[in-house]
Amino acid sequence: MDKTTIRFGAVLLAATLALAGCSRSSPVSGGGSTPAGSAKPRTFRICPGPDAQKESLIAFFDAHEGDTIEYCAGQFDFDTGLIMTGKKGITIKGAGREKTILSFKDSSAQDGVNINQVEGITVQDLTIYDAPGNGLRIFRSKYITIRGVKVGWSNADPASPNYDASRESWPDNGAYAFYPVVSQHILIEDSVSIGSSDAGVYVGQSSDILVRRTEAFHNVAGFEFENTYRAEFVDNIAHDNVGGFLVFDLPGRVQFGEKNLVHRNKSYSNNLPQFAPHGAIVAVIPPGTGMLVAAADQVEFYDNEIYDNKTIGLAIVNYGLADAGEPATNYDFFPEGIHIYNNKFRNNGYAPALPDLSRSNCKGGPGIPAGLPGPGDSPDCLADNATLLPAIILVKNLGKSAHIVWDGAEDTPNDCTKVPVDADGIPLNQPNPHDTARGEARTDERGRPNLYQYDPIPECKYNAWKFNEAGALKKPANGMCIENNQFENTQLSGLLVDDFVNFKMRTADFGEILMSAVRTQPKDCPTVAPSLLPRYVPILGSYKPNPANDPRPSDAAVTAACGKAQSGKLNMEAVLKYNCPRLEQYGLFADPQDPTAGPNGNGMPFTLNTILFSDYASKYRFMFLPDDSGGRPQKAIYQDHGNCETLNIYSCYTQTLKFPVGTVFAKTFSFKSGEQEDVVETRLLIKRQKPDGTVYWVGLPYLWTTGSDGRRVAVLKIEGDTKAVSYDYDDPDPGAVTAAGERRHYTGSVEKYAIPNAGACLVCHSGDDLEAGSPPIGPKVRNLNRDNVFPDVAGPMNQLAYMKMKGYLDLPGEPASLEKMARFDVPGSSGATADSPEDIHQRARAYLEVNCMHCHNPAGNAQNSGLHLESFTEPMGQGNGVCKVPIAAGKAADFGTYDIQPGSAAESILPNRVASTQAGSKMPPLARSVMQVEAVDLLNRWVNGVVAGHADPEANYCGSRAAPASATSKQAPKAQKAPFG
């Protein structure tokens, strides 16, 4: 075997401490032991074979700054995703774009490769195929290089033996191939995207982006900039997609974009039929669209070639055509500062796409076919049928399409004079030295406020910056300039296609069809002074790895520290520094073979009001606090969602108690069947501190097994595992009852219960407002505030009061005066009458907070979705899902038009995702493989009969847009097989 080949030995099952000397299950490249504090870069070389997935998962978790993860040529088949979080200066590379193939066709994870909160990562020379959701996701990261990479779906790739020329399977593909979002300083070059049911190369809510020399085909959208600042498409090719290039600015995102350059690209033959999910924003793209700008500002289009797109060469539209009722006061509908020049248009618009009524959201009526507005429909329902737009243009332009079309919509003054303010209450047109997180200037050179997600929603829609004292739009800066373009038509299409048409339609209201189109090209030139164009150029920067910043511990040090466990005592040396091969080496439990009782040291059992669902597993939770120098427990610090120790720009939705360095959380998962109990795994979260003072949490999974000597032992399983399990037991809470008043009983089985790999811990246990690594998410005041049984107290006692009594926590008041969460499955636990509308409301929101909010908050892993699922915000607005169109929902956008449509769970995306077990659609995306029937039933009742009474009237406007006609026969999501009796 080559000395650089990595082979991950099964050292975790060593029977003696002397053999347990490795902190992770991989030796140093080249063999031998790791020297103390080694800063020597390591190469993990992984070749196809039965251990390739294990080796990959360990490498993604174990890589240190300066390391390389190198894949040999060949195909690698994964049944889970690869996750890298919190790393710096790592290279992931293959043997060549067509030589190394990472396939996620059988994966249970949403993303193929998920890179989160990293800096200085390079991905190159490989292919990523067939992820259920997104191929290569880059999230909250900086200084990323993607070079020579193919990402897509093999059924859409003619080079693959899986190619489906019929395209029938393409709608089942994942959403995004390349998916950098909420990131900065990103370079994508010399790459290929194929087969996305949304966008092949999508860059959203990000800054300083360069995409060059990249090809996109067989996607819905080839390339897309969405709400992105200072970004450039150059020397790219989009062909054989539904649409070629998109530049969008949409509501409900983290930021709003401007200053985009689109030049020297080719967009041709983008004529595929639509195959996006109905609720996806790209479903509005008419097949045959070369380029499309929607509501974006300051876009420079030049030196592009746009040809052979059957419907439109380039379209510029305002958001009112999609949803004139959008109420967000921080959102601007209108594209302004658009400059289109020196482009070559040829043979576009020759056969505009005809209306596809099967994709319309109009339900029709007596004598009116489905797909057209009926008596109960709003005209806005037409906005969701992409192919009606070309038909409207043909009607208004006397049967002709055009190379360039514009809806002619321009903003008009309103009576709002209050400049939006930041989180400190300072107007954005004034300086604030504390505002350091914003990715661009507080206002641009035109005076536009650059609003971000942490700015308060403005009281009114401020647009005064656009207009002069006479109320006229300031031009050319906010105008449209089309100049010096070349137009060429074939003999056949020349009589049917204009160079340009302004079709004069601000909204999808049929009344505007009567307004005549005009063909005079706007000449508000130049929209930006040449001296300001350098401000449009992305700033990429670079990151130089320094292995000395992140040395790995030596094998000898790990062996020595993990070997110091003593009966009845926590091994704090190991806790503070090392990932021990066996759980018992930390000394957490009095009986090393029983993690369900008997915590050592300052350990205490705890439970939660509402728990995260995990395939009907039973759970045993313990927290361990370290001693101070005097041998007394170090206290946790009280904080709740309205009382954080340190306030930040994001709010305090996610704040748990603040725990000292050396804190350990242990959670054991078991499955009960009658008197039998199968203890499967124990997960640890440990708070540590680096030499530079940085605090972080590490998550470690331990799998329980029985040794040859009959002893139970839990071994570190960095790569995770799966296990077939079954369960048959009563709910431990006597208050958890069915509608008939009977105690809930659960019975069923799980074919592949997932023990998560260590990297997967970070998908849920991370956030911009939290400490680094994998911090806890359960022990919030409102979720801890309940009674429990303790071995040293007679009878039940409130957990917070117990912590105070033990010297673990100081409280600002008695527990009865502190916030408390309902138990989602216990009627009446909210304090309201059991099963009353208020009780259902509080319990449903408790479920969503515990199971979803750790990602769905302004600082979480799903912040780009704009959906926030905390339990306490009233009234519920669009940000809480009410009448909110989906963002980044992928194939789940087919479930409905809105995340929550009050009165109709059947047509709401949220309860359908909670009911789904399909990778890429289900929510939460991890921790479960079966449906939690009790939760789905509760959410259905909540959406159908309760939400409307708690919705902000300004947000609850779903009635102005119809749900898909295909949804009229839908029923609320329900279980195929109820797992309880």
Coordinates of C-alpha atoms in Angstrom, one line a residue, residues 16 19 41 65 177 216 258 267 303 389 399 413 512 514 568 631 640 676 691 723 744 835 889 891 902 941:
T16 CA -7.5 -2.2 27.2
L19 CA -4.7 0.0 23.0
P41 CA -0.3 19.0 7.0
E65 CA -5.8 23.6 8.7
A177 CA -26.2 21.9 -8.2
A216 CA -24.8 25.0 -17.4
E258 CA -27.0 45.3 -6.6
S267 CA -27.0 32.0 -23.8
D303 CA -20.7 41.8 -24.8
L389 CA -46.4 36.0 -20.0
G399 CA -48.6 38.9 -32.4
P413 CA -43.5 58.4 -5.0
E512 CA -53.4 46.3 -18.1
L514 CA -55.5 47.1 -22.8
G568 CA -16.6 7.7 40.4
G631 CA -13.9 22.3 44.1
D640 CA -33.5 33.4 28.1
Q676 CA -36.6 -5.1 26.9
P691 CA -5.1 28.1 23.6
K723 CA -29.2 0.0 12.9
R744 CA -50.5 7.0 23.9
D835 CA -57.5 21.2 23.1
A889 CA -37.6 24.6 -0.6
K891 CA -38.9 19.8 -4.7
P902 CA -54.3 29.5 7.0
R941 CA -55.5 21.0 13.3

